[in-house]
């Protein structure tokens, strides 16, 4: 019974994949074995993992968001251009950009719920609009596709300490965003399994009409989940801004698929109603290990997407097989 319970866990496949990837690079890449390398892996995983976490929660609620990648850039651009052009304290730009990011999430959610159009199409439209806004407004305001540095603005150093600093642990520099990621995973786990709202997420993802019939506020739940994605995009956008001082208007395109892939590898079902916060973290960790492990092994970086695709296929096939096995072979 205990073995069957483990097999039923959504993150079961991702744990297997993480062990395989870790073992592979420990064997083929000697430099992968250092603490510094592990810190780099965690950093790559955290920037992916924060948004994958929010995307995973949304997928449990049976929706998708294809605008998350460019929304990161939109949030960062909003903060930096407001700060630079109006000579604001960096924290003012940070909070104003949070409102922008939450508004994007709310817009996506309300459009999906009011129109009944699949979230894939609504957020694809949002992706295209945001991509156009990012490039057009940046060129209009700055005359180029990159924003000026705001490193000399008041409040920059304190904001950088929150979003993009490092902590030395036993001689190893660990980015603070790694700890933020772990905190968000812990909070999301409590939300999913210890609160009424978490029950509502699983309910609307499993059967929205049945959930509505039992009094679950389906529209409110889904709009809030889209706003979670907006918040995650804002947080990573702030990290990018304060880590690099300026933002390229065209960056972020294509990352939305990586977030979804990490969530699926972590056990989130494409059909909703199934997944865990820890699973999305493991999916992001697989991304980080693969991304950095290929570099440490000295392989051609083109192999990265092959490995990611192979892991996605492995996760989908294994989840499908486990689902059939645990349900007594019923299709």
Tab-separated table of C-alpha atoms in Angstrom:
chain	number	residue	atom	x	y	z
A	1	UNK	CA	0.000	0.000	0.000
A	2	UNK	CA	2.840	2.386	0.841
A	3	UNK	CA	4.550	1.661	-2.504
A	4	UNK	CA	1.266	2.265	-4.323
A	5	UNK	CA	0.862	5.572	-2.489
A	6	UNK	CA	4.324	6.679	-3.634
A	7	UNK	CA	3.547	5.721	-7.234
A	8	UNK	CA	0.404	7.857	-7.139
A	9	UNK	CA	2.332	10.992	-6.168
A	10	UNK	CA	2.321	13.524	-9.066
A	11	UNK	CA	6.032	14.261	-8.570
A	12	UNK	CA	7.081	10.597	-8.642
A	13	UNK	CA	8.292	10.774	-12.252
A	14	UNK	CA	10.157	14.035	-11.729
A	15	UNK	CA	12.074	12.544	-8.787
A	16	UNK	CA	13.188	9.654	-10.989
A	17	UNK	CA	14.223	12.062	-13.720
A	18	UNK	CA	16.121	14.298	-11.288
A	19	UNK	CA	18.069	11.336	-9.898
A	20	UNK	CA	18.964	10.153	-13.414
A	21	UNK	CA	20.086	13.612	-14.564
A	22	UNK	CA	22.074	14.226	-11.376
A	23	UNK	CA	23.819	10.848	-11.638
A	24	UNK	CA	24.624	11.381	-15.308
A	25	UNK	CA	26.349	14.723	-14.832
A	26	UNK	CA	28.097	13.631	-11.641
A	27	UNK	CA	29.736	10.914	-13.775
A	28	UNK	CA	30.503	12.806	-16.993
A	29	UNK	CA	31.273	16.300	-15.631
A	30	UNK	CA	33.833	16.430	-12.777
A	31	UNK	CA	33.324	20.189	-12.291
A	32	UNK	CA	29.604	19.517	-11.723
A	33	UNK	CA	30.537	17.960	-8.354
A	34	UNK	CA	31.664	21.215	-6.723
A	35	UNK	CA	29.561	23.313	-4.329
A	36	UNK	CA	29.993	26.330	-6.585
A	37	UNK	CA	28.488	24.349	-9.468
A	38	UNK	CA	25.556	23.299	-7.302
A	39	UNK	CA	24.986	26.947	-6.356
A	40	UNK	CA	24.885	27.831	-10.061
A	41	UNK	CA	22.406	25.016	-10.709
A	42	UNK	CA	20.160	26.269	-7.911
A	43	UNK	CA	20.298	29.794	-9.311
A	44	UNK	CA	19.291	28.661	-12.798
A	45	UNK	CA	16.541	26.530	-11.253
A	46	UNK	CA	15.187	29.326	-9.049
A	47	UNK	CA	14.579	31.881	-11.791
A	48	UNK	CA	12.779	29.179	-13.746
A	49	UNK	CA	11.141	27.674	-10.664
A	50	UNK	CA	9.361	30.746	-9.313
A	51	UNK	CA	7.310	31.213	-12.463
A	52	UNK	CA	6.957	27.465	-13.058
A	53	UNK	CA	5.413	27.279	-9.586
A	54	UNK	CA	2.735	29.843	-10.440
A	55	UNK	CA	2.189	28.315	-13.878
A	56	UNK	CA	1.870	24.905	-12.211
A	57	UNK	CA	-0.818	26.177	-9.828
A	58	UNK	CA	-2.656	27.609	-12.821
A	59	UNK	CA	-2.389	24.286	-14.652
A	60	UNK	CA	-3.805	22.462	-11.628
A	61	UNK	CA	-6.724	24.861	-12.055
A	62	UNK	CA	-6.953	23.703	-15.706
A	63	UNK	CA	-5.681	26.864	-17.414
A	64	UNK	CA	-2.535	27.955	-19.288
A	65	UNK	CA	-0.641	31.229	-19.572
A	66	UNK	CA	1.493	31.773	-22.654
A	67	UNK	CA	2.219	35.410	-21.766
A	68	UNK	CA	4.318	34.662	-18.672
A	69	UNK	CA	7.683	34.885	-20.448
A	70	UNK	CA	7.197	38.362	-21.901
A	71	UNK	CA	5.309	39.496	-18.776
A	72	UNK	CA	8.631	39.191	-16.895
A	73	UNK	CA	10.138	41.706	-19.310
A	74	UNK	CA	7.064	43.945	-19.216
A	75	UNK	CA	7.260	44.211	-15.421
A	76	UNK	CA	10.982	44.982	-15.495
A	77	UNK	CA	10.575	47.553	-18.278
A	78	UNK	CA	7.740	49.271	-16.429
A	79	UNK	CA	9.879	49.620	-13.298
A	80	UNK	CA	13.032	50.831	-15.000
A	81	UNK	CA	11.361	53.310	-17.377
A	82	UNK	CA	9.210	54.799	-14.631
A	83	UNK	CA	12.279	55.172	-12.421
A	84	UNK	CA	14.534	56.621	-15.107
A	85	UNK	CA	12.124	58.978	-16.842
A	86	UNK	CA	10.382	60.342	-13.737
A	87	UNK	CA	13.465	60.135	-11.507
A	88	UNK	CA	11.636	58.084	-8.923
A	89	UNK	CA	12.977	56.133	-5.996
A	90	UNK	CA	13.611	52.571	-7.208
A	91	UNK	CA	11.035	51.204	-4.760
A	92	UNK	CA	8.303	53.363	-6.303
A	93	UNK	CA	8.985	51.785	-9.680
A	94	UNK	CA	9.028	48.337	-8.056
A	95	UNK	CA	5.554	48.726	-6.568
A	96	UNK	CA	4.068	50.422	-9.629
A	97	UNK	CA	5.352	47.590	-11.808
A	98	UNK	CA	3.735	45.112	-9.391
A	99	UNK	CA	0.398	46.758	-10.122
A	100	UNK	CA	1.109	46.427	-13.842
A	101	UNK	CA	1.946	42.718	-13.505
A	102	UNK	CA	-1.122	41.971	-11.387
A	103	UNK	CA	-3.280	43.882	-13.880
A	104	UNK	CA	-1.948	41.705	-16.720
A	105	UNK	CA	-2.825	38.569	-14.774
A	106	UNK	CA	-6.276	39.903	-13.877
A	107	UNK	CA	-6.906	40.875	-17.510
A	108	UNK	CA	-6.004	37.386	-18.728
A	109	UNK	CA	-8.169	35.744	-16.095
A	110	UNK	CA	-11.212	37.932	-16.618
A	111	UNK	CA	-11.015	37.619	-20.394
A	112	UNK	CA	-10.903	33.825	-20.124
A	113	UNK	CA	-13.806	33.684	-17.693
A	114	UNK	CA	-16.014	36.285	-19.401
A	115	UNK	CA	-15.556	35.082	-22.973
A	116	UNK	CA	-15.256	31.338	-22.451
A	117	UNK	CA	-12.410	31.338	-24.996
A	118	UNK	CA	-9.634	28.847	-24.092
A	119	UNK	CA	-6.839	30.405	-22.049
A	120	UNK	CA	-4.346	29.160	-24.645
A	121	UNK	CA	-5.772	31.631	-27.175
A	122	UNK	CA	-6.385	34.518	-24.769
A	123	UNK	CA	-2.863	34.397	-23.359
A	124	UNK	CA	-1.360	33.878	-26.813
A	125	UNK	CA	-2.993	37.170	-27.782
A	126	UNK	CA	-1.648	38.742	-24.582
A	127	UNK	CA	1.819	37.372	-25.412
A	128	UNK	CA	1.777	39.077	-28.816
A	129	UNK	CA	0.439	42.355	-27.420
A	130	UNK	CA	2.989	42.468	-24.619
A	131	UNK	CA	5.830	41.585	-26.973
A	132	UNK	CA	4.805	44.466	-29.230
A	133	UNK	CA	4.406	46.880	-26.315
A	134	UNK	CA	7.792	45.938	-24.870
A	135	UNK	CA	9.620	46.673	-28.109
A	136	UNK	CA	7.576	49.633	-29.370
A	137	UNK	CA	7.419	51.597	-26.109
A	138	UNK	CA	11.093	50.970	-25.285
A	139	UNK	CA	12.164	52.221	-28.718
A	140	UNK	CA	9.802	55.201	-28.419
A	141	UNK	CA	11.050	56.244	-24.994
A	142	UNK	CA	14.750	55.351	-25.163
A	143	UNK	CA	15.439	55.265	-28.907
A	144	UNK	CA	16.886	51.760	-28.581
A	145	UNK	CA	15.869	48.249	-27.505
A	146	UNK	CA	17.659	48.365	-24.141
A	147	UNK	CA	16.875	50.612	-21.191
A	148	UNK	CA	19.497	52.878	-19.573
A	149	UNK	CA	21.126	51.763	-16.333
A	150	UNK	CA	19.358	52.820	-13.146
A	151	UNK	CA	22.206	51.762	-10.837
A	152	UNK	CA	22.646	55.347	-9.591
A	153	UNK	CA	18.974	55.813	-8.670
A	154	UNK	CA	17.936	56.274	-5.057
A	155	UNK	CA	16.807	53.012	-3.499
A	156	UNK	CA	18.599	50.837	-6.049
A	157	UNK	CA	20.996	49.222	-3.592
A	158	UNK	CA	18.303	48.310	-1.053
A	159	UNK	CA	16.094	46.885	-3.806
A	160	UNK	CA	19.040	44.918	-5.154
A	161	UNK	CA	19.627	43.510	-1.671
A	162	UNK	CA	16.077	42.127	-1.665
A	163	UNK	CA	15.819	40.851	-5.231
A	164	UNK	CA	19.330	40.184	-6.514
A	165	UNK	CA	21.926	39.899	-3.767
A	166	UNK	CA	24.014	36.908	-2.669
A	167	UNK	CA	24.674	35.227	0.654
A	168	UNK	CA	27.989	33.567	1.454
A	169	UNK	CA	27.461	30.105	2.938
A	170	UNK	CA	30.632	28.215	3.829
A	171	UNK	CA	32.551	30.120	1.176
A	172	UNK	CA	29.946	29.581	-1.552
A	173	UNK	CA	27.955	32.506	-2.974
A	174	UNK	CA	24.254	31.627	-3.090
A	175	UNK	CA	21.792	34.026	-4.725
A	176	UNK	CA	18.978	35.218	-2.473
A	177	UNK	CA	16.437	34.376	-5.160
A	178	UNK	CA	17.145	30.699	-4.382
A	179	UNK	CA	15.803	31.232	-0.860
A	180	UNK	CA	12.830	33.198	-2.174
A	181	UNK	CA	12.059	30.271	-4.483
A	182	UNK	CA	12.167	27.760	-1.627
A	183	UNK	CA	9.953	30.032	0.487
A	184	UNK	CA	7.394	30.362	-2.311
A	185	UNK	CA	7.352	26.577	-2.810
A	186	UNK	CA	6.719	26.074	0.909
A	187	UNK	CA	3.929	28.680	0.946
A	188	UNK	CA	2.322	27.193	-2.168
A	189	UNK	CA	2.430	23.711	-0.619
A	190	UNK	CA	0.600	24.994	2.445
A	191	UNK	CA	-1.877	26.828	0.209
A	192	UNK	CA	-2.625	23.716	-1.852
A	193	UNK	CA	-2.987	21.158	0.912
A	194	UNK	CA	-3.849	23.082	4.076
A	195	UNK	CA	-6.340	25.738	2.968
A	196	UNK	CA	-9.837	25.963	1.528
A	197	UNK	CA	-8.486	27.889	-1.453
A	198	UNK	CA	-6.177	24.979	-2.234
A	199	UNK	CA	-9.162	22.631	-2.251
A	200	UNK	CA	-10.904	25.021	-4.597
A	201	UNK	CA	-7.936	24.954	-7.006
A	202	UNK	CA	-8.096	21.167	-7.281
A	203	UNK	CA	-11.889	21.292	-7.546
A	204	UNK	CA	-12.035	23.784	-10.427
A	205	UNK	CA	-9.229	21.921	-12.205
A	206	UNK	CA	-10.949	18.571	-11.850
A	207	UNK	CA	-14.463	19.656	-12.859
A	208	UNK	CA	-15.343	23.337	-12.922
A	209	UNK	CA	-19.084	22.790	-13.306
A	210	UNK	CA	-19.246	20.344	-10.409
A	211	UNK	CA	-17.177	22.746	-8.313
A	212	UNK	CA	-19.516	25.627	-9.167
A	213	UNK	CA	-22.508	23.482	-8.201
A	214	UNK	CA	-21.018	22.963	-4.725
A	215	UNK	CA	-20.489	26.688	-4.175
A	216	UNK	CA	-16.871	27.105	-5.263
A	217	UNK	CA	-16.295	30.617	-6.730
A	218	UNK	CA	-14.754	29.310	-9.959
A	219	UNK	CA	-14.303	32.686	-11.629
A	220	UNK	CA	-12.589	34.235	-8.608
A	221	UNK	CA	-10.271	31.247	-8.154
A	222	UNK	CA	-9.108	31.267	-11.754
A	223	UNK	CA	-8.593	35.030	-11.897
A	224	UNK	CA	-6.494	34.847	-8.710
A	225	UNK	CA	-4.424	32.022	-10.222
A	226	UNK	CA	-3.682	34.176	-13.280
A	227	UNK	CA	-2.690	36.981	-10.901
A	228	UNK	CA	-0.315	34.568	-9.148
A	229	UNK	CA	1.437	34.162	-12.499
A	230	UNK	CA	1.564	37.952	-12.823
A	231	UNK	CA	3.130	38.220	-9.362
A	232	UNK	CA	5.738	35.558	-10.171
A	233	UNK	CA	6.587	37.295	-13.463
A	234	UNK	CA	6.982	40.586	-11.572
A	235	UNK	CA	9.294	39.037	-8.978
A	236	UNK	CA	11.614	37.483	-11.552
A	237	UNK	CA	11.454	40.700	-13.569
A	238	UNK	CA	12.654	42.654	-10.524
A	239	UNK	CA	15.476	40.158	-10.049
A	240	UNK	CA	16.563	40.613	-13.668
A	241	UNK	CA	16.389	44.388	-13.418
A	242	UNK	CA	18.406	44.736	-10.209
A	243	UNK	CA	20.866	42.018	-11.155
A	244	UNK	CA	21.766	43.556	-14.537
A	245	UNK	CA	20.816	47.265	-14.115
A	246	UNK	CA	18.987	47.434	-17.466
A	247	UNK	CA	16.619	45.331	-19.561
A	248	UNK	CA	16.558	44.190	-23.192
A	249	UNK	CA	13.043	44.720	-24.542
A	250	UNK	CA	13.049	41.530	-26.611
A	251	UNK	CA	14.049	39.075	-23.894
A	252	UNK	CA	11.721	36.484	-22.365
A	253	UNK	CA	10.204	35.264	-25.628
A	254	UNK	CA	9.944	31.470	-25.596
A	255	UNK	CA	10.404	31.094	-21.835
A	256	UNK	CA	6.669	30.527	-21.362
A	257	UNK	CA	7.058	27.069	-22.890
A	258	UNK	CA	9.933	26.263	-20.534
A	259	UNK	CA	7.752	27.162	-17.546
A	260	UNK	CA	4.993	24.867	-18.745
A	261	UNK	CA	7.488	22.088	-19.500
A	262	UNK	CA	8.979	22.349	-15.999
A	263	UNK	CA	5.499	22.146	-14.476
A	264	UNK	CA	4.567	19.112	-16.594
A	265	UNK	CA	7.852	17.355	-15.797
A	266	UNK	CA	7.053	18.108	-12.156
A	267	UNK	CA	3.772	16.211	-12.402
A	268	UNK	CA	1.170	18.864	-13.231
A	269	UNK	CA	-1.499	17.351	-15.473
A	270	UNK	CA	-2.313	19.066	-18.766
A	271	UNK	CA	-5.971	18.327	-18.049
A	272	UNK	CA	-5.983	20.005	-14.626
A	273	UNK	CA	-6.747	18.774	-11.133
A	274	UNK	CA	-3.359	17.176	-10.451
A	275	UNK	CA	0.035	18.492	-9.365
A	276	UNK	CA	2.116	19.748	-6.435
A	277	UNK	CA	4.302	22.741	-5.659
A	278	UNK	CA	7.216	20.464	-4.815
A	279	UNK	CA	6.809	18.748	-8.177
A	280	UNK	CA	7.223	22.059	-10.035
A	281	UNK	CA	10.363	22.715	-7.978
A	282	UNK	CA	11.818	19.358	-8.988
A	283	UNK	CA	10.908	20.063	-12.617
A	284	UNK	CA	12.754	23.390	-12.406
A	285	UNK	CA	15.711	21.665	-10.731
A	286	UNK	CA	15.884	19.236	-13.657
A	287	UNK	CA	15.988	22.260	-15.950
A	288	UNK	CA	18.818	23.813	-13.925
A	289	UNK	CA	20.863	20.612	-13.747
A	290	UNK	CA	20.478	19.967	-17.475
A	291	UNK	CA	21.188	23.544	-18.486
A	292	UNK	CA	24.339	23.845	-16.389
A	293	UNK	CA	25.411	20.196	-16.551
A	294	UNK	CA	25.780	20.334	-20.330
A	295	UNK	CA	28.074	23.353	-19.929
A	296	UNK	CA	30.180	21.668	-17.240
A	297	UNK	CA	30.412	18.512	-19.352
A	298	UNK	CA	31.719	20.574	-22.292
A	299	UNK	CA	28.947	19.360	-24.615
A	300	UNK	CA	27.376	21.309	-27.438
A	301	UNK	CA	24.648	23.528	-25.856
A	302	UNK	CA	22.281	22.427	-28.633
A	303	UNK	CA	21.824	19.179	-26.685
A	304	UNK	CA	19.956	21.096	-23.971
A	305	UNK	CA	16.631	21.172	-25.784
A	306	UNK	CA	17.013	17.523	-26.755
A	307	UNK	CA	17.398	16.570	-23.093
A	308	UNK	CA	14.504	18.816	-22.093
A	309	UNK	CA	12.283	17.292	-24.761
A	310	UNK	CA	13.316	13.783	-23.746
A	311	UNK	CA	12.495	14.540	-20.107
A	312	UNK	CA	9.110	15.948	-21.107
A	313	UNK	CA	8.314	12.831	-23.139
A	314	UNK	CA	9.523	10.602	-20.308
A	315	UNK	CA	7.342	12.476	-17.804
A	316	UNK	CA	4.207	12.335	-19.959
A	317	UNK	CA	4.600	8.652	-20.811
A	318	UNK	CA	5.443	7.645	-17.243
A	319	UNK	CA	2.598	9.665	-15.736
A	320	UNK	CA	0.204	8.075	-18.214
A	321	UNK	CA	1.465	4.563	-17.431
A	322	UNK	CA	1.357	5.131	-13.671
A	323	UNK	CA	-2.152	6.559	-13.955
A	324	UNK	CA	-3.368	3.457	-15.797
A	325	UNK	CA	-1.576	1.134	-13.375
A	326	UNK	CA	-2.925	2.783	-10.232
A	327	UNK	CA	-6.451	2.855	-11.669
A	328	UNK	CA	-6.411	-0.891	-12.257
A	329	UNK	CA	-5.560	-0.709	-15.964
A	330	UNK	CA	-8.638	1.283	-16.983
A	331	UNK	CA	-8.084	3.662	-19.881
